[in-house]
JSON list of C-alpha atoms in Angstrom, two decimals:
[
{"chain": "A", "resi": 1, "resn": "UNK", "atom": "CA", "xyz": [99.80, 80.99, 53.90]},
{"chain": "A", "resi": 2, "resn": "UNK", "atom": "CA", "xyz": [99.07, 83.64, 56.52]},
{"chain": "A", "resi": 3, "resn": "UNK", "atom": "CA", "xyz": [99.06, 82.43, 60.10]},
{"chain": "A", "resi": 4, "resn": "UNK", "atom": "CA", "xyz": [95.80, 83.08, 61.94]},
{"chain": "A", "resi": 5, "resn": "UNK", "atom": "CA", "xyz": [96.07, 85.53, 64.84]},
{"chain": "A", "resi": 6, "resn": "UNK", "atom": "CA", "xyz": [94.82, 84.72, 68.32]},
{"chain": "A", "resi": 7, "resn": "UNK", "atom": "CA", "xyz": [92.48, 87.31, 69.89]},
{"chain": "A", "resi": 8, "resn": "UNK", "atom": "CA", "xyz": [93.60, 88.09, 73.46]},
{"chain": "A", "resi": 9, "resn": "UNK", "atom": "CA", "xyz": [91.10, 90.91, 74.12]},
{"chain": "A", "resi": 10, "resn": "UNK", "atom": "CA", "xyz": [89.45, 89.23, 77.11]},
{"chain": "A", "resi": 11, "resn": "UNK", "atom": "CA", "xyz": [92.72, 88.11, 78.68]},
{"chain": "A", "resi": 12, "resn": "UNK", "atom": "CA", "xyz": [94.23, 91.57, 78.13]},
{"chain": "A", "resi": 13, "resn": "UNK", "atom": "CA", "xyz": [91.22, 93.22, 79.80]},
{"chain": "A", "resi": 14, "resn": "UNK", "atom": "CA", "xyz": [91.50, 90.84, 82.77]},
{"chain": "A", "resi": 15, "resn": "UNK", "atom": "CA", "xyz": [95.19, 91.62, 83.13]},
{"chain": "A", "resi": 16, "resn": "UNK", "atom": "CA", "xyz": [94.59, 95.38, 83.00]},
{"chain": "A", "resi": 17, "resn": "UNK", "atom": "CA", "xyz": [91.83, 95.14, 85.61]},
{"chain": "A", "resi": 18, "resn": "UNK", "atom": "CA", "xyz": [94.17, 93.15, 87.84]},
{"chain": "A", "resi": 19, "resn": "UNK", "atom": "CA", "xyz": [96.76, 95.93, 87.59]},
{"chain": "A", "resi": 20, "resn": "UNK", "atom": "CA", "xyz": [94.10, 98.49, 88.53]},
{"chain": "A", "resi": 21, "resn": "UNK", "atom": "CA", "xyz": [93.05, 96.31, 91.48]},
{"chain": "A", "resi": 22, "resn": "UNK", "atom": "CA", "xyz": [96.57, 96.05, 92.89]},
{"chain": "A", "resi": 23, "resn": "UNK", "atom": "CA", "xyz": [97.34, 99.70, 92.21]},
{"chain": "A", "resi": 24, "resn": "UNK", "atom": "CA", "xyz": [94.24, 100.59, 94.27]},
{"chain": "A", "resi": 25, "resn": "UNK", "atom": "CA", "xyz": [95.48, 98.36, 97.08]},
{"chain": "A", "resi": 26, "resn": "UNK", "atom": "CA", "xyz": [98.97, 99.88, 96.97]},
{"chain": "A", "resi": 27, "resn": "UNK", "atom": "CA", "xyz": [97.46, 103.35, 97.33]},
{"chain": "A", "resi": 28, "resn": "UNK", "atom": "CA", "xyz": [95.32, 102.16, 100.24]},
{"chain": "A", "resi": 29, "resn": "UNK", "atom": "CA", "xyz": [98.36, 100.74, 102.04]},
{"chain": "A", "resi": 30, "resn": "UNK", "atom": "CA", "xyz": [100.31, 103.95, 101.51]},
{"chain": "A", "resi": 31, "resn": "UNK", "atom": "CA", "xyz": [97.44, 106.12, 102.76]},
{"chain": "A", "resi": 32, "resn": "UNK", "atom": "CA", "xyz": [96.98, 103.95, 105.85]},
{"chain": "A", "resi": 33, "resn": "UNK", "atom": "CA", "xyz": [100.71, 103.90, 106.54]},
{"chain": "A", "resi": 34, "resn": "UNK", "atom": "CA", "xyz": [100.63, 100.10, 106.66]},
{"chain": "A", "resi": 35, "resn": "UNK", "atom": "CA", "xyz": [104.11, 99.04, 105.61]},
{"chain": "A", "resi": 36, "resn": "UNK", "atom": "CA", "xyz": [103.34, 95.30, 105.56]},
{"chain": "A", "resi": 37, "resn": "UNK", "atom": "CA", "xyz": [100.13, 95.63, 103.54]},
{"chain": "A", "resi": 38, "resn": "UNK", "atom": "CA", "xyz": [101.85, 98.06, 101.16]},
{"chain": "A", "resi": 39, "resn": "UNK", "atom": "CA", "xyz": [104.78, 95.66, 100.69]},
{"chain": "A", "resi": 40, "resn": "UNK", "atom": "CA", "xyz": [102.45, 92.71, 100.06]},
{"chain": "A", "resi": 41, "resn": "UNK", "atom": "CA", "xyz": [100.30, 94.57, 97.54]},
{"chain": "A", "resi": 42, "resn": "UNK", "atom": "CA", "xyz": [103.32, 96.05, 95.74]},
{"chain": "A", "resi": 43, "resn": "UNK", "atom": "CA", "xyz": [104.40, 92.46, 95.11]},
{"chain": "A", "resi": 44, "resn": "UNK", "atom": "CA", "xyz": [100.91, 91.70, 93.80]},
{"chain": "A", "resi": 45, "resn": "UNK", "atom": "CA", "xyz": [101.12, 94.72, 91.51]},
{"chain": "A", "resi": 46, "resn": "UNK", "atom": "CA", "xyz": [104.44, 93.50, 90.18]},
{"chain": "A", "resi": 47, "resn": "UNK", "atom": "CA", "xyz": [102.97, 90.04, 89.45]},
{"chain": "A", "resi": 48, "resn": "UNK", "atom": "CA", "xyz": [99.87, 91.55, 87.80]},
{"chain": "A", "resi": 49, "resn": "UNK", "atom": "CA", "xyz": [102.02, 93.77, 85.59]},
{"chain": "A", "resi": 50, "resn": "UNK", "atom": "CA", "xyz": [104.18, 90.76, 84.73]},
{"chain": "A", "resi": 51, "resn": "UNK", "atom": "CA", "xyz": [101.10, 88.75, 83.67]},
{"chain": "A", "resi": 52, "resn": "UNK", "atom": "CA", "xyz": [100.06, 91.65, 81.42]},
{"chain": "A", "resi": 53, "resn": "UNK", "atom": "CA", "xyz": [103.57, 91.73, 79.93]},
{"chain": "A", "resi": 54, "resn": "UNK", "atom": "CA", "xyz": [103.53, 87.98, 79.37]},
{"chain": "A", "resi": 55, "resn": "UNK", "atom": "CA", "xyz": [100.11, 88.11, 77.68]},
{"chain": "A", "resi": 56, "resn": "UNK", "atom": "CA", "xyz": [101.64, 90.43, 75.09]},
{"chain": "A", "resi": 57, "resn": "UNK", "atom": "CA", "xyz": [104.92, 88.56, 74.75]},
{"chain": "A", "resi": 58, "resn": "UNK", "atom": "CA", "xyz": [105.83, 85.71, 72.48]},
{"chain": "A", "resi": 59, "resn": "UNK", "atom": "CA", "xyz": [107.83, 82.65, 73.45]},
{"chain": "A", "resi": 60, "resn": "UNK", "atom": "CA", "xyz": [111.45, 83.47, 74.15]},
{"chain": "A", "resi": 61, "resn": "UNK", "atom": "CA", "xyz": [114.28, 81.01, 74.73]},
{"chain": "A", "resi": 62, "resn": "UNK", "atom": "CA", "xyz": [116.71, 83.80, 75.58]},
{"chain": "A", "resi": 63, "resn": "UNK", "atom": "CA", "xyz": [115.79, 84.54, 79.17]},
{"chain": "A", "resi": 64, "resn": "UNK", "atom": "CA", "xyz": [115.95, 86.99, 80.91]},
{"chain": "A", "resi": 65, "resn": "UNK", "atom": "CA", "xyz": [113.97, 89.89, 79.50]},
{"chain": "A", "resi": 66, "resn": "UNK", "atom": "CA", "xyz": [113.14, 91.79, 77.52]},
{"chain": "A", "resi": 67, "resn": "UNK", "atom": "CA", "xyz": [110.74, 89.57, 75.68]},
{"chain": "A", "resi": 68, "resn": "UNK", "atom": "CA", "xyz": [109.45, 90.48, 72.25]},
{"chain": "A", "resi": 69, "resn": "UNK", "atom": "CA", "xyz": [105.91, 91.25, 71.20]},
{"chain": "A", "resi": 70, "resn": "UNK", "atom": "CA", "xyz": [103.97, 88.16, 70.18]},
{"chain": "A", "resi": 71, "resn": "UNK", "atom": "CA", "xyz": [103.08, 88.89, 66.58]},
{"chain": "A", "resi": 72, "resn": "UNK", "atom": "CA", "xyz": [100.61, 86.01, 66.50]},
{"chain": "A", "resi": 73, "resn": "UNK", "atom": "CA", "xyz": [98.15, 87.82, 68.79]},
{"chain": "A", "resi": 74, "resn": "UNK", "atom": "CA", "xyz": [95.69, 90.59, 68.24]},
{"chain": "A", "resi": 75, "resn": "UNK", "atom": "CA", "xyz": [93.16, 92.50, 70.32]},
{"chain": "A", "resi": 76, "resn": "UNK", "atom": "CA", "xyz": [90.25, 94.83, 69.74]},
{"chain": "A", "resi": 77, "resn": "UNK", "atom": "CA", "xyz": [90.90, 98.15, 71.53]},
{"chain": "A", "resi": 78, "resn": "UNK", "atom": "CA", "xyz": [87.23, 99.11, 71.81]},
{"chain": "A", "resi": 79, "resn": "UNK", "atom": "CA", "xyz": [86.30, 95.71, 73.23]},
{"chain": "A", "resi": 80, "resn": "UNK", "atom": "CA", "xyz": [89.17, 95.82, 75.72]},
{"chain": "A", "resi": 81, "resn": "UNK", "atom": "CA", "xyz": [88.14, 99.33, 76.80]},
{"chain": "A", "resi": 82, "resn": "UNK", "atom": "CA", "xyz": [84.53, 98.26, 77.33]},
{"chain": "A", "resi": 83, "resn": "UNK", "atom": "CA", "xyz": [85.49, 95.16, 79.29]},
{"chain": "A", "resi": 84, "resn": "UNK", "atom": "CA", "xyz": [87.92, 97.11, 81.47]},
{"chain": "A", "resi": 85, "resn": "UNK", "atom": "CA", "xyz": [85.41, 99.91, 82.04]},
{"chain": "A", "resi": 86, "resn": "UNK", "atom": "CA", "xyz": [82.79, 97.41, 83.17]},
{"chain": "A", "resi": 87, "resn": "UNK", "atom": "CA", "xyz": [85.02, 95.46, 85.55]},
{"chain": "A", "resi": 88, "resn": "UNK", "atom": "CA", "xyz": [87.17, 98.35, 86.78]},
{"chain": "A", "resi": 89, "resn": "UNK", "atom": "CA", "xyz": [84.28, 99.79, 88.77]},
{"chain": "A", "resi": 90, "resn": "UNK", "atom": "CA", "xyz": [85.11, 97.41, 91.61]},
{"chain": "A", "resi": 91, "resn": "UNK", "atom": "CA", "xyz": [88.39, 99.21, 92.28]},
{"chain": "A", "resi": 92, "resn": "UNK", "atom": "CA", "xyz": [89.16, 102.75, 93.35]},
{"chain": "A", "resi": 93, "resn": "UNK", "atom": "CA", "xyz": [91.61, 103.47, 90.55]},
{"chain": "A", "resi": 94, "resn": "UNK", "atom": "CA", "xyz": [89.22, 101.86, 88.07]},
{"chain": "A", "resi": 95, "resn": "UNK", "atom": "CA", "xyz": [86.34, 104.08, 89.17]},
{"chain": "A", "resi": 96, "resn": "UNK", "atom": "CA", "xyz": [88.57, 107.14, 88.81]},
{"chain": "A", "resi": 97, "resn": "UNK", "atom": "CA", "xyz": [89.60, 106.16, 85.28]},
{"chain": "A", "resi": 98, "resn": "UNK", "atom": "CA", "xyz": [86.24, 104.77, 84.16]},
{"chain": "A", "resi": 99, "resn": "UNK", "atom": "CA", "xyz": [83.29, 106.45, 85.87]},
{"chain": "A", "resi": 100, "resn": "UNK", "atom": "CA", "xyz": [80.09, 104.45, 85.43]},
{"chain": "A", "resi": 101, "resn": "UNK", "atom": "CA", "xyz": [78.19, 105.27, 82.26]},
{"chain": "A", "resi": 102, "resn": "UNK", "atom": "CA", "xyz": [74.64, 104.39, 81.32]},
{"chain": "A", "resi": 103, "resn": "UNK", "atom": "CA", "xyz": [76.02, 101.66, 79.08]},
{"chain": "A", "resi": 104, "resn": "UNK", "atom": "CA", "xyz": [78.12, 100.01, 81.81]},
{"chain": "A", "resi": 105, "resn": "UNK", "atom": "CA", "xyz": [75.29, 100.35, 84.31]},
{"chain": "A", "resi": 106, "resn": "UNK", "atom": "CA", "xyz": [72.85, 98.70, 81.86]},
{"chain": "A", "resi": 107, "resn": "UNK", "atom": "CA", "xyz": [75.35, 95.89, 81.23]},
{"chain": "A", "resi": 108, "resn": "UNK", "atom": "CA", "xyz": [75.79, 95.34, 84.98]},
{"chain": "A", "resi": 109, "resn": "UNK", "atom": "CA", "xyz": [72.01, 95.15, 85.44]},
{"chain": "A", "resi": 110, "resn": "UNK", "atom": "CA", "xyz": [71.68, 92.67, 82.54]},
{"chain": "A", "resi": 111, "resn": "UNK", "atom": "CA", "xyz": [74.40, 90.46, 83.99]},
{"chain": "A", "resi": 112, "resn": "UNK", "atom": "CA", "xyz": [72.76, 90.50, 87.42]},
{"chain": "A", "resi": 113, "resn": "UNK", "atom": "CA", "xyz": [69.42, 89.57, 85.86]},
{"chain": "A", "resi": 114, "resn": "UNK", "atom": "CA", "xyz": [71.03, 86.72, 83.90]},
{"chain": "A", "resi": 115, "resn": "UNK", "atom": "CA", "xyz": [72.69, 85.38, 87.03]},
{"chain": "A", "resi": 116, "resn": "UNK", "atom": "CA", "xyz": [69.39, 85.59, 88.95]},
{"chain": "A", "resi": 117, "resn": "UNK", "atom": "CA", "xyz": [67.64, 83.63, 86.17]},
{"chain": "A", "resi": 118, "resn": "UNK", "atom": "CA", "xyz": [70.40, 81.01, 86.14]},
{"chain": "A", "resi": 119, "resn": "UNK", "atom": "CA", "xyz": [70.02, 80.58, 89.88]},
{"chain": "A", "resi": 120, "resn": "UNK", "atom": "CA", "xyz": [66.26, 80.18, 89.49]},
{"chain": "A", "resi": 121, "resn": "UNK", "atom": "CA", "xyz": [65.24, 83.50, 91.01]},
{"chain": "A", "resi": 122, "resn": "UNK", "atom": "CA", "xyz": [63.90, 85.24, 87.91]},
{"chain": "A", "resi": 123, "resn": "UNK", "atom": "CA", "xyz": [61.39, 82.82, 86.39]}
]
């Protein structure tokens, strides 16, 4: 019997966006010459990259690293790309990598309209 694979597309996209967020902050700290902010955000970048690594890794009793790829997971590259492109716009590095397209703009407008309806503003 073949074991069913777990789709981690959404979690993977969230992890990638988090890396883009912290990379943007690291660049900001470096450009401003703010050693303390840069140090803090570099730690955040390390944690975000670690979460991404852990999302892709299977259970491992033999710590420390390297962990192995979790063969029980799968993801859909196109879906991940679309999710990242939509959410990356909030961050400088994300905007550089994923300039807004008509599709992502339309999705953003639909989401805003849905939220307005849920809050009772778009009856």
